[in-house]
C-alpha positions as a Markdown table, in Angstrom:
| # | Residue | x | y | z |
|---|---|---|---|---|
| 1 | Met | -45.5 | -60.3 | -22.9 |
| 2 | Gln | -44.6 | -57.2 | -20.8 |
| 3 | Asp | -42.5 | -59.4 | -18.4 |
| 4 | Phe | -40.8 | -61.0 | -21.4 |
| 5 | Leu | -39.9 | -57.6 | -22.7 |
| 6 | Leu | -38.6 | -56.6 | -19.3 |
| 7 | Arg | -36.4 | -59.6 | -19.1 |
| 8 | Glu | -35.2 | -59.0 | -22.7 |
| 9 | Arg | -34.3 | -55.4 | -21.9 |
| 10 | Gln | -32.4 | -56.4 | -18.8 |
| 11 | Gly | -30.6 | -59.1 | -20.7 |
| 12 | Val | -29.4 | -56.5 | -23.2 |
| 13 | Ile | -28.4 | -54.1 | -20.4 |
| 14 | Ser | -26.4 | -56.8 | -18.7 |
| 15 | Glu | -24.6 | -57.5 | -22.0 |
| 16 | Arg | -23.9 | -53.8 | -22.6 |
| 17 | Leu | -22.4 | -53.5 | -19.1 |
| 18 | Arg | -20.2 | -56.5 | -19.8 |
| 19 | Leu | -19.0 | -55.1 | -23.1 |
| 20 | Asn | -18.9 | -51.3 | -22.5 |
| 21 | Gly | -18.4 | -51.0 | -18.8 |
| 22 | Arg | -21.4 | -48.6 | -18.4 |
| 23 | Val | -24.8 | -47.8 | -19.8 |
| 24 | Leu | -26.7 | -44.5 | -20.2 |
| 25 | Ala | -30.4 | -44.4 | -19.6 |
| 26 | Ala | -31.0 | -41.9 | -22.5 |
| 27 | Glu | -29.3 | -44.2 | -25.0 |
| 28 | Leu | -31.1 | -47.3 | -23.8 |
| 29 | Ala | -34.4 | -45.6 | -24.0 |
| 30 | Leu | -33.8 | -44.7 | -27.7 |
| 31 | Glu | -32.6 | -48.2 | -28.5 |
| 32 | Phe | -35.6 | -49.9 | -26.8 |
| 33 | Gly | -38.2 | -47.4 | -27.9 |
| 34 | Val | -39.4 | -46.8 | -24.3 |
| 35 | Ser | -39.3 | -43.8 | -22.0 |
| 36 | Glu | -36.2 | -43.0 | -19.8 |
| 37 | Asp | -38.4 | -43.6 | -16.8 |
| 38 | Thr | -39.0 | -47.2 | -17.9 |
| 39 | Val | -35.2 | -47.7 | -18.3 |
| 40 | Arg | -34.5 | -46.1 | -15.0 |
| 41 | Arg | -37.0 | -48.5 | -13.4 |
| 42 | Asp | -35.3 | -51.4 | -15.1 |
| 43 | Leu | -31.9 | -50.2 | -13.7 |
| 44 | Arg | -33.4 | -49.8 | -10.2 |
| 45 | Glu | -34.7 | -53.4 | -10.3 |
| 46 | Met | -31.4 | -54.7 | -11.6 |
| 47 | Ala | -29.5 | -52.7 | -8.9 |
| 48 | Ala | -31.8 | -54.2 | -6.2 |
| 49 | Ala | -31.0 | -57.6 | -7.5 |
| 50 | Gly | -27.2 | -56.9 | -7.4 |
| 51 | Leu | -26.8 | -56.9 | -11.2 |
| 52 | Cys | -25.6 | -53.3 | -11.6 |
| 53 | Glu | -24.8 | -50.2 | -9.6 |
| 54 | Arg | -26.9 | -47.1 | -10.3 |
| 55 | Val | -25.1 | -43.9 | -11.0 |
| 56 | Tyr | -26.3 | -40.5 | -12.3 |
| 57 | Gly | -27.7 | -41.0 | -15.9 |
| 58 | Gly | -27.2 | -44.7 | -16.0 |
| 59 | Ala | -25.4 | -47.6 | -14.4 |
| 60 | Leu | -22.1 | -49.3 | -13.9 |
| 61 | Pro | -21.0 | -52.9 | -13.4 |
| 62 | Val | -21.0 | -54.0 | -9.7 |
| 63 | Ser | -17.6 | -54.1 | -8.2 |
| 64 | Pro | -16.3 | -57.7 | -7.8 |
| 65 | Ala | -14.6 | -56.9 | -4.5 |
| 66 | His | -16.6 | -59.3 | -2.3 |
| 67 | Gly | -15.4 | -61.7 | 0.4 |
| 68 | Ser | -13.5 | -61.4 | 3.7 |
| 69 | Leu | -10.0 | -59.9 | 3.9 |
| 70 | Thr | -8.5 | -63.4 | 4.2 |
| 71 | Gln | -10.2 | -64.5 | 1.0 |
| 72 | Arg | -9.2 | -61.3 | -0.9 |
| 73 | Ile | -5.5 | -61.6 | 0.1 |
| 74 | Gly | -5.1 | -64.7 | -2.0 |
| 75 | Phe | -6.8 | -63.2 | -5.1 |
| 76 | Ala | -4.4 | -61.7 | -7.8 |
| 77 | Ala | -1.6 | -61.6 | -5.3 |
| 78 | Asp | 1.1 | -61.0 | -8.0 |
| 79 | Arg | -0.8 | -58.1 | -9.5 |
| 80 | Lys | -1.4 | -56.6 | -6.1 |
| 81 | Gln | 2.4 | -56.9 | -5.4 |
| 82 | Ala | 3.1 | -55.0 | -8.6 |
| 83 | Leu | 0.6 | -52.3 | -7.6 |
| 84 | Ala | 2.3 | -52.2 | -4.1 |
| 85 | Arg | 5.7 | -51.7 | -5.5 |
| 86 | Ala | 4.5 | -48.8 | -7.6 |
| 87 | Ala | 2.5 | -47.2 | -4.7 |
| 88 | Ala | 5.5 | -47.5 | -2.4 |
| 89 | Thr | 7.5 | -45.1 | -4.6 |
| 90 | Gln | 4.9 | -42.4 | -3.8 |
| 91 | Ile | 5.5 | -42.5 | 0.0 |
| 92 | Ala | 8.0 | -39.9 | 1.2 |
| 93 | Ala | 10.4 | -40.6 | 4.0 |
| 94 | Gly | 9.5 | -39.0 | 7.3 |
| 95 | Ala | 5.8 | -38.8 | 6.4 |
| 96 | Cys | 2.8 | -39.7 | 8.5 |
| 97 | Val | 0.8 | -42.2 | 6.5 |
| 98 | Phe | -2.6 | -43.8 | 7.2 |
| 99 | Phe | -3.0 | -47.3 | 5.8 |
| 100 | Asp | -6.7 | -48.1 | 5.4 |
| 101 | Ala | -7.8 | -51.7 | 5.6 |
| 102 | Gly | -7.6 | -53.8 | 2.5 |
| 103 | Ser | -5.6 | -56.6 | 0.8 |
| 104 | Thr | -3.9 | -54.3 | -1.7 |
| 105 | Asn | -2.9 | -51.9 | 1.1 |
| 106 | Leu | -1.5 | -54.9 | 3.1 |
| 107 | Ala | 0.6 | -55.6 | 0.0 |
| 108 | Ile | 1.8 | -52.0 | 0.0 |
| 109 | Ala | 2.8 | -52.2 | 3.7 |
| 110 | Asn | 4.8 | -55.4 | 3.0 |
| 111 | Ala | 6.5 | -53.7 | 0.0 |
| 112 | Leu | 7.9 | -50.7 | 2.0 |
| 113 | Pro | 11.7 | -50.6 | 2.0 |
| 114 | Ala | 13.0 | -51.7 | 5.4 |
| 115 | Glu | 15.0 | -48.4 | 5.7 |
| 116 | Leu | 12.1 | -46.1 | 5.0 |
| 117 | Glu | 11.3 | -44.0 | 8.0 |
| 118 | Leu | 7.6 | -43.4 | 8.6 |
| 119 | Thr | 4.9 | -42.9 | 11.2 |
| 120 | Ala | 2.2 | -45.3 | 10.0 |
| 121 | Ala | -1.3 | -45.4 | 11.4 |
| 122 | Thr | -3.8 | -48.2 | 10.5 |
| 123 | Asn | -7.1 | -49.5 | 11.5 |
| 124 | Ala | -6.2 | -53.0 | 10.2 |
| 125 | Pro | -4.4 | -55.4 | 12.6 |
| 126 | Ala | -3.0 | -57.4 | 9.7 |
| 127 | Ile | -1.3 | -54.2 | 8.3 |
| 128 | Ala | -0.1 | -53.2 | 11.7 |
| 129 | Ala | 1.5 | -56.7 | 12.1 |
| 130 | Ala | 3.3 | -56.2 | 8.7 |
| 131 | Leu | 4.5 | -52.7 | 9.6 |
| 132 | Ile | 5.8 | -53.7 | 13.0 |
| 133 | Asp | 8.5 | -55.8 | 11.2 |
| 134 | Lys | 9.8 | -52.6 | 9.5 |
| 135 | Pro | 12.4 | -51.2 | 12.0 |
| 136 | Ala | 12.2 | -47.7 | 10.7 |
| 137 | Val | 8.4 | -47.4 | 11.0 |
| 138 | Asn | 6.6 | -46.2 | 14.1 |
| 139 | Val | 3.2 | -47.9 | 14.2 |
| 140 | Ile | -0.1 | -46.4 | 15.5 |
| 141 | Leu | -2.9 | -48.9 | 15.7 |
| 142 | Ile | -6.4 | -47.5 | 15.5 |
| 143 | Gly | -8.7 | -49.5 | 17.8 |
| 144 | Gly | -12.3 | -50.5 | 18.1 |
| 145 | Met | -14.5 | -53.4 | 16.9 |
| 146 | Val | -12.8 | -55.1 | 13.9 |
| 147 | Asp | -15.1 | -55.8 | 11.0 |
| 148 | Arg | -14.4 | -59.2 | 9.6 |
| 149 | Gln | -15.4 | -58.2 | 6.0 |
| 150 | Thr | -13.0 | -55.3 | 5.7 |
| 151 | Gly | -10.4 | -56.5 | 8.2 |
| 152 | Gly | -10.3 | -53.1 | 9.9 |
| 153 | Ala | -11.7 | -51.4 | 13.0 |
| 154 | Leu | -14.8 | -49.3 | 12.4 |
| 155 | Gly | -17.3 | -47.4 | 14.4 |
| 156 | Ala | -17.1 | -44.7 | 17.2 |
| 157 | Lys | -13.8 | -45.8 | 18.8 |
| 158 | Ala | -12.0 | -45.9 | 15.4 |
| 159 | Leu | -13.4 | -42.5 | 14.5 |
| 160 | Arg | -12.2 | -41.0 | 17.8 |
| 161 | Asp | -8.8 | -42.5 | 17.4 |
| 162 | Met | -8.6 | -41.2 | 13.8 |
| 163 | Glu | -9.5 | -37.7 | 15.0 |
| 164 | Gln | -6.1 | -37.5 | 16.8 |
| 165 | Ile | -4.1 | -38.0 | 13.6 |
| 166 | Ser | -3.5 | -35.7 | 10.6 |
| 167 | Pro | -1.8 | -37.9 | 8.0 |
| 168 | Asp | 0.3 | -36.5 | 5.2 |
| 169 | Leu | -1.0 | -39.3 | 3.0 |
| 170 | Cys | -4.1 | -41.6 | 3.2 |
| 171 | Ile | -3.6 | -44.9 | 1.4 |
| 172 | Leu | -7.3 | -45.6 | 0.8 |
| 173 | Gly | -9.0 | -48.9 | 0.2 |
| 174 | Ala | -11.6 | -49.0 | -2.5 |
| 175 | Cys | -14.1 | -51.5 | -3.9 |
| 176 | Gly | -14.8 | -49.5 | -7.1 |
| 177 | Val | -13.2 | -46.6 | -8.9 |
| 178 | Asp | -14.9 | -44.7 | -11.7 |
| 179 | Leu | -14.7 | -41.2 | -13.2 |
| 180 | Glu | -18.3 | -40.4 | -12.4 |
| 181 | Ala | -19.1 | -42.5 | -9.4 |
| 182 | Gly | -15.8 | -41.7 | -7.7 |
| 183 | Ile | -14.3 | -44.0 | -5.1 |
| 184 | Thr | -16.9 | -46.3 | -3.6 |
| 185 | Val | -17.2 | -49.3 | -1.1 |
| 186 | Phe | -19.8 | -51.8 | -0.1 |
| 187 | Gly | -20.1 | -51.2 | 3.6 |
| 188 | Phe | -22.0 | -48.2 | 5.1 |
| 189 | Glu | -19.8 | -48.0 | 8.3 |
| 190 | Asp | -16.7 | -48.6 | 6.2 |
| 191 | Ala | -17.6 | -45.7 | 4.0 |
| 192 | Glu | -18.2 | -43.4 | 7.0 |
| 193 | Phe | -14.8 | -44.2 | 8.4 |
| 194 | Lys | -13.0 | -43.8 | 5.1 |
| 195 | Arg | -14.7 | -40.4 | 4.5 |
| 196 | Phe | -13.5 | -39.2 | 7.9 |
| 197 | Ala | -9.9 | -40.6 | 7.3 |
| 198 | Thr | -9.6 | -38.8 | 4.0 |
| 199 | Ser | -10.9 | -35.5 | 5.5 |
| 200 | Arg | -8.1 | -35.7 | 8.1 |
| 201 | Ser | -5.4 | -36.3 | 5.4 |
| 202 | Arg | -3.5 | -33.9 | 3.2 |
| 203 | Lys | -3.4 | -36.3 | 0.2 |
| 204 | Val | -5.1 | -39.5 | -0.9 |
| 205 | Leu | -3.7 | -42.4 | -2.8 |
| 206 | Val | -5.7 | -45.3 | -4.2 |
| 207 | Ala | -4.2 | -48.5 | -5.7 |
| 208 | Val | -6.8 | -50.5 | -7.7 |
| 209 | Thr | -6.7 | -53.7 | -9.6 |
| 210 | Ser | -8.2 | -53.7 | -13.1 |
| 211 | Glu | -11.4 | -55.5 | -12.3 |
| 212 | Lys | -12.4 | -52.7 | -9.8 |
| 213 | Phe | -11.6 | -50.0 | -12.4 |
| 214 | Gly | -14.7 | -48.6 | -14.0 |
| 215 | Thr | -17.0 | -50.2 | -11.4 |
| 216 | Ala | -19.0 | -49.0 | -8.5 |
| 217 | Ala | -20.2 | -50.1 | -5.1 |
| 218 | Pro | -23.2 | -48.6 | -3.2 |
| 219 | His | -21.5 | -46.2 | -0.8 |
| 220 | Ser | -19.5 | -43.2 | -2.0 |
| 221 | Ile | -16.3 | -42.0 | -0.3 |
| 222 | Leu | -15.0 | -39.1 | -2.4 |
| 223 | Pro | -14.9 | -37.9 | -6.0 |
| 224 | Val | -12.0 | -38.7 | -8.3 |
| 225 | Ala | -10.8 | -35.1 | -8.1 |
| 226 | Arg | -10.1 | -35.5 | -4.4 |
| 227 | Cys | -7.8 | -38.5 | -5.1 |
| 228 | Glu | -4.4 | -37.0 | -5.7 |
| 229 | Cys | -2.8 | -40.3 | -6.8 |
| 230 | Leu | -4.2 | -43.3 | -8.5 |
| 231 | Val | -2.1 | -46.4 | -9.0 |
| 232 | Val | -3.3 | -48.8 | -11.7 |
| 233 | Glu | -2.2 | -51.9 | -13.5 |
| 234 | His | -0.1 | -51.9 | -16.7 |
| 235 | Asp | -3.0 | -52.5 | -19.0 |
| 236 | Ala | -5.1 | -49.5 | -18.0 |
| 237 | Asp | -6.5 | -47.6 | -21.0 |
| 238 | Pro | -4.3 | -44.5 | -21.6 |
| 239 | Ala | -7.3 | -42.5 | -22.9 |
| 240 | Val | -9.2 | -43.2 | -19.7 |
| 241 | Leu | -6.2 | -42.3 | -17.6 |
| 242 | Ala | -5.9 | -39.0 | -19.4 |
| 243 | Arg | -9.4 | -38.2 | -18.2 |
| 244 | Tyr | -8.4 | -38.9 | -14.6 |
| 245 | Arg | -5.4 | -36.6 | -15.0 |
| 246 | Glu | -7.7 | -33.9 | -16.4 |
| 247 | Arg | -9.4 | -33.9 | -13.1 |
| 248 | Gly | -6.2 | -33.5 | -11.1 |
| 249 | Cys | -5.6 | -37.1 | -10.3 |
| 250 | Trp | -1.9 | -38.1 | -10.8 |
| 251 | Thr | -1.7 | -41.7 | -12.3 |
| 252 | Val | 1.0 | -44.2 | -11.6 |
| 253 | Ile | 1.2 | -47.3 | -13.8 |
| 254 | Ala | 2.5 | -50.6 | -12.2 |
| 255 | Glu | 4.9 | -52.9 | -14.0 |
| 256 | Lys | 3.5 | -55.9 | -15.9 |
| 257 | Thr | 3.5 | -59.1 | -14.0 |
| 258 | Asn | 4.9 | -62.3 | -15.5 |
């Protein structure tokens, strides 16, 4: 009977996550008539099974950003292109810009106007290849062992290379973006590199597709307040975006795709 009640609670939690985008342990405890410790134990078990992502006070849906870079490039390509066009308007001529690995960031690199003069650094060979075709862009490739999942160089060599650069803008890749959880990713080494890259940068920009918005992955990069610019899709909730702006995060809304 106890196991049945556990499965029943977890079924309700999964449905709440699907409908509301987050759950709070205190509210679930009242609803189920159990202690908050019991609910937190349920959430820990669900997180271990990959069914949710634990955050302070409750849980969020798990980010859907799985798969290799090659697989992700083909997903929602038109929406990423719309995000890319919006993000490109935030890049100033003459700046030094770091392009973090990621399929949306690759789209941003491709969307840059041919005449835009930049110094661009990246740890992603695919992004470097896209940028090298831009005649006004000077390209710095950060080296090291390339991680197949992220499509970017990670580890000690990449960190040493990044230490030589102080970008005006870091275009950061993300698996999840949430007001409370902040900017998160799945990989431990990826998170370490991203944290260092943002620490070297004057400003941070994140472009995020709607399915990543309001979700979390296991490893934190930085809080929302440290993200100076967030580029979102046309259907992002205005009330939610207002809360991001309250924390100092400028929001840019991409055009609707056909």
